[in-house]
Short mmCIF file of C-alpha atoms in Angstrom, two decimals:
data_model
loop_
_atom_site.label_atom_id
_atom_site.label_comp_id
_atom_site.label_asym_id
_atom_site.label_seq_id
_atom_site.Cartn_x
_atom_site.Cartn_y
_atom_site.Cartn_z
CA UNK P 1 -2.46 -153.39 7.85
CA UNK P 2 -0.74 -150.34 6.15
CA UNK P 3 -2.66 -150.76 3.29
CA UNK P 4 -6.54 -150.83 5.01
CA UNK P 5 -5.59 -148.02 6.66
CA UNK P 6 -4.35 -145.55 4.09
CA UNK P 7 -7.72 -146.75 2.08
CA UNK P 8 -9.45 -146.00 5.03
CA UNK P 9 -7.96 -142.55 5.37
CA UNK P 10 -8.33 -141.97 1.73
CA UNK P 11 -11.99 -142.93 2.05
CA UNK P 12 -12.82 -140.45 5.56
CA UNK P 13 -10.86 -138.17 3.68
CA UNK P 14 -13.06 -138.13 0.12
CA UNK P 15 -15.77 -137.99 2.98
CA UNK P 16 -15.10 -134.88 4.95
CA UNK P 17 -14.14 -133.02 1.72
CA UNK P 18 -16.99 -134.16 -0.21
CA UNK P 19 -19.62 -133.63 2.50
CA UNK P 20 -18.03 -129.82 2.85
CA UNK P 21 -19.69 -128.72 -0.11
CA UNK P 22 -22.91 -130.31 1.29
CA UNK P 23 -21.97 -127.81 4.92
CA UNK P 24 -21.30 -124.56 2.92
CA UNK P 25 -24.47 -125.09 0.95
CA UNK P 26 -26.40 -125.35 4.38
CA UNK P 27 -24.32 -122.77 6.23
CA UNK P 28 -24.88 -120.44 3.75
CA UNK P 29 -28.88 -120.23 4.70
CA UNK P 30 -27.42 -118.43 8.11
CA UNK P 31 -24.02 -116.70 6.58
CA UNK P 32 -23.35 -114.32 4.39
CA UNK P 33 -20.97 -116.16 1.99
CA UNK P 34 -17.43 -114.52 2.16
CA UNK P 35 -17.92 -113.51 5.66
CA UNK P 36 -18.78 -117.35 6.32
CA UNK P 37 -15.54 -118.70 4.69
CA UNK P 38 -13.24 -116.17 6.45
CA UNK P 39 -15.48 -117.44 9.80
CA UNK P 40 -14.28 -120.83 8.72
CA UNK P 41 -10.58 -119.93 8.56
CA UNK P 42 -10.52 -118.29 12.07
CA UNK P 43 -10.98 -121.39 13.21
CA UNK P 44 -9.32 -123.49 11.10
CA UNK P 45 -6.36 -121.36 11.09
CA UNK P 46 -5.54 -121.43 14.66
CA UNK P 47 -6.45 -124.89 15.17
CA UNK P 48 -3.17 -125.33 12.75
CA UNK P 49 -1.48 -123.19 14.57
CA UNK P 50 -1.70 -124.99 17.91
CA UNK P 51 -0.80 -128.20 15.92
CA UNK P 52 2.30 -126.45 14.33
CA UNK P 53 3.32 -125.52 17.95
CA UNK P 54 2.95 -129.03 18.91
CA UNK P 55 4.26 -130.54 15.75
CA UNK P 56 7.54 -128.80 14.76
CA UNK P 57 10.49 -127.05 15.47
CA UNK P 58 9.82 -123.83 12.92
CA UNK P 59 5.60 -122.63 13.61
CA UNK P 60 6.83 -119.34 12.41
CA UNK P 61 8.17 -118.14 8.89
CA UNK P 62 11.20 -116.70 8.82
CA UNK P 63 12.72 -115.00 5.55
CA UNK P 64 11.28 -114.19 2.71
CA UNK P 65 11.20 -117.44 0.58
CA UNK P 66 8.57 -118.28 3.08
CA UNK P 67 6.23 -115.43 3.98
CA UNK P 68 6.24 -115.61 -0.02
CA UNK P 69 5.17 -119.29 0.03
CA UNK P 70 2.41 -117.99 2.68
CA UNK P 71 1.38 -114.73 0.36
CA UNK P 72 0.69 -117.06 -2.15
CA UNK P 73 -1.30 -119.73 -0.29
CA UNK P 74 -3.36 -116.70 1.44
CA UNK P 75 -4.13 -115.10 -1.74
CA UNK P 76 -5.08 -118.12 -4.00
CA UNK P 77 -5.14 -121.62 -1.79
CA UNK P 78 -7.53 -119.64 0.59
CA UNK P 79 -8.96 -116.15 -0.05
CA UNK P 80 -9.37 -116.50 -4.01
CA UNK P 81 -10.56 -120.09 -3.83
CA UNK P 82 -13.02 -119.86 -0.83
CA UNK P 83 -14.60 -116.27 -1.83
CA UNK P 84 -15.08 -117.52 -5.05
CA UNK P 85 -16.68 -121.22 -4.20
CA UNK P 86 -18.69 -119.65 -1.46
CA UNK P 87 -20.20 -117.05 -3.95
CA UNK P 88 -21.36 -119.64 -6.30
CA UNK P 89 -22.67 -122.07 -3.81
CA UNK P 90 -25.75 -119.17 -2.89
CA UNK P 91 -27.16 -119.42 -6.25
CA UNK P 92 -29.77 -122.02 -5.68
CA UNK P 93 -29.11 -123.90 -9.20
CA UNK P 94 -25.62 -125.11 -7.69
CA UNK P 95 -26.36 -128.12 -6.44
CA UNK P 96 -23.25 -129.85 -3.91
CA UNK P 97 -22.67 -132.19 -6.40
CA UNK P 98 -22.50 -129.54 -9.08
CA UNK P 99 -19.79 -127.58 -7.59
CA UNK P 100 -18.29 -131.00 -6.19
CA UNK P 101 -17.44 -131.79 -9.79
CA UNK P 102 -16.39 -128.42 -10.78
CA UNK P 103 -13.34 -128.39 -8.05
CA UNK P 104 -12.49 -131.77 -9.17
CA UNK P 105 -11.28 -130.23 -12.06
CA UNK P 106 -8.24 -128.30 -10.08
CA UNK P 107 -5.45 -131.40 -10.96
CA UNK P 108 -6.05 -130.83 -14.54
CA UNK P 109 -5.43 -127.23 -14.36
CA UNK P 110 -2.82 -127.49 -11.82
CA UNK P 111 -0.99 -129.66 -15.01
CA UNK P 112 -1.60 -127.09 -17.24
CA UNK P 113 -0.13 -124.78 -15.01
CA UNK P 114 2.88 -126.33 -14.35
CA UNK P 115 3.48 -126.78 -18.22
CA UNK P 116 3.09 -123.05 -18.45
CA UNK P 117 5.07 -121.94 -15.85
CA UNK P 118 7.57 -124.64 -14.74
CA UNK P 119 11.03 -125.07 -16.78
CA UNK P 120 10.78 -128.30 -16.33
CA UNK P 121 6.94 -129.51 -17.25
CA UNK P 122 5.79 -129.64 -20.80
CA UNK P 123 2.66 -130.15 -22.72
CA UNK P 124 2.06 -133.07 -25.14
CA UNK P 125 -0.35 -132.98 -28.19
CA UNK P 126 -1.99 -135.63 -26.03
CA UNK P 127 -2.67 -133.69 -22.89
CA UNK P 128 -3.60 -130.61 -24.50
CA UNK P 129 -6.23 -133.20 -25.47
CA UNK P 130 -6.33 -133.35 -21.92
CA UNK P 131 -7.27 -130.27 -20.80
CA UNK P 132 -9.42 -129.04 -23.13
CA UNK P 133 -11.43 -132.09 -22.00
CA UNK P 134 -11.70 -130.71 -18.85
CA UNK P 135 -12.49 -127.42 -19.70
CA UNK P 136 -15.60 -129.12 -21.69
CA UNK P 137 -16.86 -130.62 -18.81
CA UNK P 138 -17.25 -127.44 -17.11
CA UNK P 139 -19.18 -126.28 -20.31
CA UNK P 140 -21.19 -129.23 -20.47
CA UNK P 141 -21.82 -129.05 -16.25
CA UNK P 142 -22.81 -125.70 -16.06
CA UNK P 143 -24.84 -126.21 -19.70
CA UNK P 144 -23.76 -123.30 -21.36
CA UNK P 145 -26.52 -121.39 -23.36
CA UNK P 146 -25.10 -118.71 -25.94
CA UNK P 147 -28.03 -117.27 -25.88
CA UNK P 148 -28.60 -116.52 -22.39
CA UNK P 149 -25.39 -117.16 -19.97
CA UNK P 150 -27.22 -116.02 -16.93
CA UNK P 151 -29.63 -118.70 -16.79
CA UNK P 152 -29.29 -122.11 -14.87
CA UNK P 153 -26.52 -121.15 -12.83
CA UNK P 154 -24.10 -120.49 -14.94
CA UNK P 155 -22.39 -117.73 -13.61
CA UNK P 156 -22.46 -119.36 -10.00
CA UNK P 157 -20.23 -122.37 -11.90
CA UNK P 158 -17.83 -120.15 -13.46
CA UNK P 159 -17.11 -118.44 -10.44
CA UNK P 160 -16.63 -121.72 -9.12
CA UNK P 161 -14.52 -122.57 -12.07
CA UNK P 162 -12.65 -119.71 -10.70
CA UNK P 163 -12.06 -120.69 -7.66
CA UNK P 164 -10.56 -124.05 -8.94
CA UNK P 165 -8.38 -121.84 -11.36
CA UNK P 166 -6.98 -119.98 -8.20
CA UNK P 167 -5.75 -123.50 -6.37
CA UNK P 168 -4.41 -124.62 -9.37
CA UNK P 169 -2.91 -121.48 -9.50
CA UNK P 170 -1.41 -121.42 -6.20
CA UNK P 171 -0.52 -124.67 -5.90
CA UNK P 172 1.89 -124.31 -8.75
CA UNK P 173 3.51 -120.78 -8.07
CA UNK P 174 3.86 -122.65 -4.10
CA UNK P 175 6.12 -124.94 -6.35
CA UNK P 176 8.41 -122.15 -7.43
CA UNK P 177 9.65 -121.11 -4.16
CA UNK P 178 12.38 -122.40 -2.60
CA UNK P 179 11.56 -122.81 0.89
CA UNK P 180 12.02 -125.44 3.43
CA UNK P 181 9.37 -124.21 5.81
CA UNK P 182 7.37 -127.14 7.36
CA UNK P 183 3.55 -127.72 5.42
CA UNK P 184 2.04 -127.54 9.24
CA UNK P 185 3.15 -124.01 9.66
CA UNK P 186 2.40 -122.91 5.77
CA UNK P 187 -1.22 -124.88 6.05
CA UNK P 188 -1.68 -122.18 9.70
CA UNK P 189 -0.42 -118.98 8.77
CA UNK P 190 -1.70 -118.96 5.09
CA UNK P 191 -5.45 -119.85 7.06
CA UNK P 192 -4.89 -117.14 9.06
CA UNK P 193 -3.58 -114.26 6.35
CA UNK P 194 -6.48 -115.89 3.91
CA UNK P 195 -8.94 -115.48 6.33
CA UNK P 196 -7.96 -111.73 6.98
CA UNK P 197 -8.09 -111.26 3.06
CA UNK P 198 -11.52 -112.35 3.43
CA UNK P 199 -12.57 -110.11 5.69
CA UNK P 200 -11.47 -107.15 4.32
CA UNK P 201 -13.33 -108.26 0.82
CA UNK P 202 -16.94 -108.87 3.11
CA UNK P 203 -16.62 -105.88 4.28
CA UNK P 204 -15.93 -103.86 0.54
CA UNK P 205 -19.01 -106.69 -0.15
CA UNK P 206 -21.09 -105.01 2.53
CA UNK P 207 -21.46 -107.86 4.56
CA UNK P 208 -21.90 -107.51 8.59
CA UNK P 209 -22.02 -110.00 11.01
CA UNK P 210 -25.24 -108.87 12.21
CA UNK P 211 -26.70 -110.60 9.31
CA UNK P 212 -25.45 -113.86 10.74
CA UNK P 213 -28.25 -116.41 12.36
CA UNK P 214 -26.94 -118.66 15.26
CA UNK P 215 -28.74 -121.69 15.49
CA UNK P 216 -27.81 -125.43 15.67
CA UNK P 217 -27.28 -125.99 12.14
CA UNK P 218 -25.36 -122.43 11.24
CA UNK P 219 -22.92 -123.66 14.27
CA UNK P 220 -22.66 -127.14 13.36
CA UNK P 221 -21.97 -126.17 9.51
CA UNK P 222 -18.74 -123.99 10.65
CA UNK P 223 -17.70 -125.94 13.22
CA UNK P 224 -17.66 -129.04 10.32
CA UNK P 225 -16.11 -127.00 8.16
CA UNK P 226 -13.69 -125.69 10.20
CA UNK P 227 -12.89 -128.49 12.21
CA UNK P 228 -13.40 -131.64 10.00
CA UNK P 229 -13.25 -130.67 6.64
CA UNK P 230 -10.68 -127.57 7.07
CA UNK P 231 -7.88 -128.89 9.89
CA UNK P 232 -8.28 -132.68 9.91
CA UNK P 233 -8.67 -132.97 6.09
CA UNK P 234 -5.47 -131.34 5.56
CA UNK P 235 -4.25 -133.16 8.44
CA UNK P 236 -4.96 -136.23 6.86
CA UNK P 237 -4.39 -134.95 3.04
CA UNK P 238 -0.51 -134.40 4.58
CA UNK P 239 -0.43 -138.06 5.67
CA UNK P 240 -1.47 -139.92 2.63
CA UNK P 241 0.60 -137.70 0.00
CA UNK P 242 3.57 -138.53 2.16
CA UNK P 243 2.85 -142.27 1.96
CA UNK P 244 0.33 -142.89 -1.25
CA UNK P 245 2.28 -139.86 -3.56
CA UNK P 246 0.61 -137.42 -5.98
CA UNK P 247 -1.27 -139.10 -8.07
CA UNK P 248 -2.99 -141.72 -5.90
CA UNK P 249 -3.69 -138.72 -3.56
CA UNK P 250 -4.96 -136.41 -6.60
CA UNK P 251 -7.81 -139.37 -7.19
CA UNK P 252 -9.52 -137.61 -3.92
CA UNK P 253 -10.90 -135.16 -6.10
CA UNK P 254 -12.79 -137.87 -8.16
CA UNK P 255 -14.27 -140.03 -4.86
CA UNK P 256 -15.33 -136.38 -3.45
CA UNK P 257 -17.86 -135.72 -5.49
CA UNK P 258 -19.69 -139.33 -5.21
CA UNK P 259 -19.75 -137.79 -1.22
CA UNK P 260 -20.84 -134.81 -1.91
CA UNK P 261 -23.87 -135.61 -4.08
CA UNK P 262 -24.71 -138.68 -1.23
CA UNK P 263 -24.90 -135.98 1.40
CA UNK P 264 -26.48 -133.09 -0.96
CA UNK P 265 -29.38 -136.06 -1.28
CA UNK P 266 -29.63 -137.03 2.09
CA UNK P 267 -29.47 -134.04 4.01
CA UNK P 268 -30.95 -131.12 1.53
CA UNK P 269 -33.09 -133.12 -1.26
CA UNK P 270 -30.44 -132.21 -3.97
CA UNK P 271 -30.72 -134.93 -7.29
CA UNK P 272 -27.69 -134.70 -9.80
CA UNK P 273 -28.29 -133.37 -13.19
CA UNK P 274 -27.28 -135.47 -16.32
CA UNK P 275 -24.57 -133.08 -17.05
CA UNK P 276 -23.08 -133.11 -13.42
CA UNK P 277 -22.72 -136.73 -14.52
CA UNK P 278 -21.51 -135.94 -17.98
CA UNK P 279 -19.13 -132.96 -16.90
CA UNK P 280 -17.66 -135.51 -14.38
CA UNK P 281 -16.85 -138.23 -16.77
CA UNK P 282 -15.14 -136.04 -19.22
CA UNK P 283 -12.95 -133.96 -16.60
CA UNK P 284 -11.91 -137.45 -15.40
CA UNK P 285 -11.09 -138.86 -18.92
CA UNK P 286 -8.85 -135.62 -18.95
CA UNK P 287 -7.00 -136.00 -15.78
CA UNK P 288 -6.35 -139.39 -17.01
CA UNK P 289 -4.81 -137.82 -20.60
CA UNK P 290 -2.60 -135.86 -18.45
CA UNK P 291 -1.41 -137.70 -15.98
CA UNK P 292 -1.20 -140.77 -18.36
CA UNK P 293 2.40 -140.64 -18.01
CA UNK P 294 2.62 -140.55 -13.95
CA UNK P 295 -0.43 -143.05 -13.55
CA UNK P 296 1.81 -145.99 -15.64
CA UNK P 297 4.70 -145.45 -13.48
CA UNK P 298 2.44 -145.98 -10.29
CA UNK P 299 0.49 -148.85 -11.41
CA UNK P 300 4.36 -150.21 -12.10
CA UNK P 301 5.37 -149.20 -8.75
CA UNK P 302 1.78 -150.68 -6.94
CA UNK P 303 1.92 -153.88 -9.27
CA UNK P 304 5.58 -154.64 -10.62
CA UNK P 305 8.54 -154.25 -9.48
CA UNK P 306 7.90 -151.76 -6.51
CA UNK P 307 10.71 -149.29 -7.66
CA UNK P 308 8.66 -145.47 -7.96
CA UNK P 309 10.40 -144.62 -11.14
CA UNK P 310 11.22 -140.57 -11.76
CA UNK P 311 11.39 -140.88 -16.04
#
């Protein structure tokens, strides 16, 4: 029973956060785009909140360790990553799929980071392999052109690069402090500072919520976002990495983008590309390179002798 329902979790999970790309694209008709992401984390933000309130001892930070923890999960987990993704999304060659893909490549650069900046990590020959494997996919998705880089998109899919390059980012330096603070309370109060962040850059952007249209679809696209993709997806995301571990969890990334392109089709006409197929595959093959190591000991745990080894 355990089983059917973490692979149904996994599955509404891969959903929500593969259909958000589909939302933002549609929102965006009716938002300005960094106004609409810090929109998104009002919400989201003190939805958290409430459930921090409800669901542990410690909803505020206390000491420094952790308002650091929350600094860094404002600037790059939410401001950095959302600004950036939302950007990208307006340019009309970004299909859902398309920038899908691109975020999927965020556990191959959160590897990288960690080899660069935690004592304890280190790069093989192999996974350098690895990364720079992912790093061609992006090349290949957003179909670089030497000799003109601003057509097709591809500035829109660097700045969604970006954006992937700031959760990486975050997600590792999160790593480095040593706090105890529960993930409820980080999740709310890093919403909440991120979405503040965001606001300030809309307005140096020139952005003013007078520009926003309210209509069924604008409200429906936030409250998605906010709601499904934003609190329950991390709500769920929580679950499963406490039960399924890192690397089963990381696979997400790879079933989102199968979601988002469905829902891109269905809902806003949007047909993948060749190389949103092609980027995919080889940003896959090199989250497999580097996590080669991590993905043996799980099938071992899953399918032998059901001890998680730590080697």
């Amino acid at each position: 029973m355990t089983r059917y329902r973490n692979l149904g979790l996994f599955v509404v999970l891969a959903a929500v956060w593969g259909s958000a790309f589909m939302a933002i694209k549609a929102g965006l008709e009716f938002f300005p785009p960094v106004l609409f992401a810090a929109l998104r984390y009002d919400v989201a933000g003190v939805v958290m909140l409430a459930y921090a309130l409800y669901a542990t001892d410690s909803p505020v930070p206390r000491g420094k360790a952790e308002w650091t923890e929350i600094a860094i999960g404002a600037v790059f987990l939410i401001a950095a990553y959302h600004a950036l993704l939302f950007i990208g999304e307006t340019d009309p060659n970004v299909t859902s799929a398309a920038a899908a893909v691109i975020v999927s490549l965020s556990p191959v650069l959160t590897t990288g980071f960690a080899r660069l900046l935690l004592p304890s990590e280190r790069l093989t020959a192999l996974g350098v392999v690895g990364l720079l494997l992912g790093l061609v996919g992006v090349a290949v998705l957003s179909e670089l052109d030497p000799s003109n880089l601003l057509a097709g998109g591809t500035v829109a899919k660097l700045l969604i690069f970006g954006a992937a390059a700031a959760f990486a980012l975050g997600s590792v330096l999160t790593r480095r402090v040593d706090s105890e603070m529960p993930i409820e309370t980080m999740e709310a109060w890093s919403m909440l500072l991120g979405a503040a962040l965001m606001h300030v850059v809309s307005v140096g952007l020139g952005e003013r919520l007078g520009s926003v249209v309210l209509n069924v679809q604008s409200v429906a696209a936030l409250a998605y976002l906010s709601l499904a993709a934003s609190a329950l997806g991390f709500l769920i995301y929580f679950d499963l990495l406490d039960r399924l571990g890192p690397i089963e969890i990381n696979l997400v990334s790879y079933v989102a983008p199968v979601f988002a392109a469905l829902s891109g089709w269905a809902l806003l006409s949007e047909v993948p590309t060749p190389s949103t197929v092609g980027g995919f595959a080889l940003i896959f093959l090199g989250f497999v390179l580097l996590k080669r190591g991590a993905i043996r000991r799980e099938l071992r745990y899953r399918f032998g002798d059901g001890v998680r080894s730590t080697d």
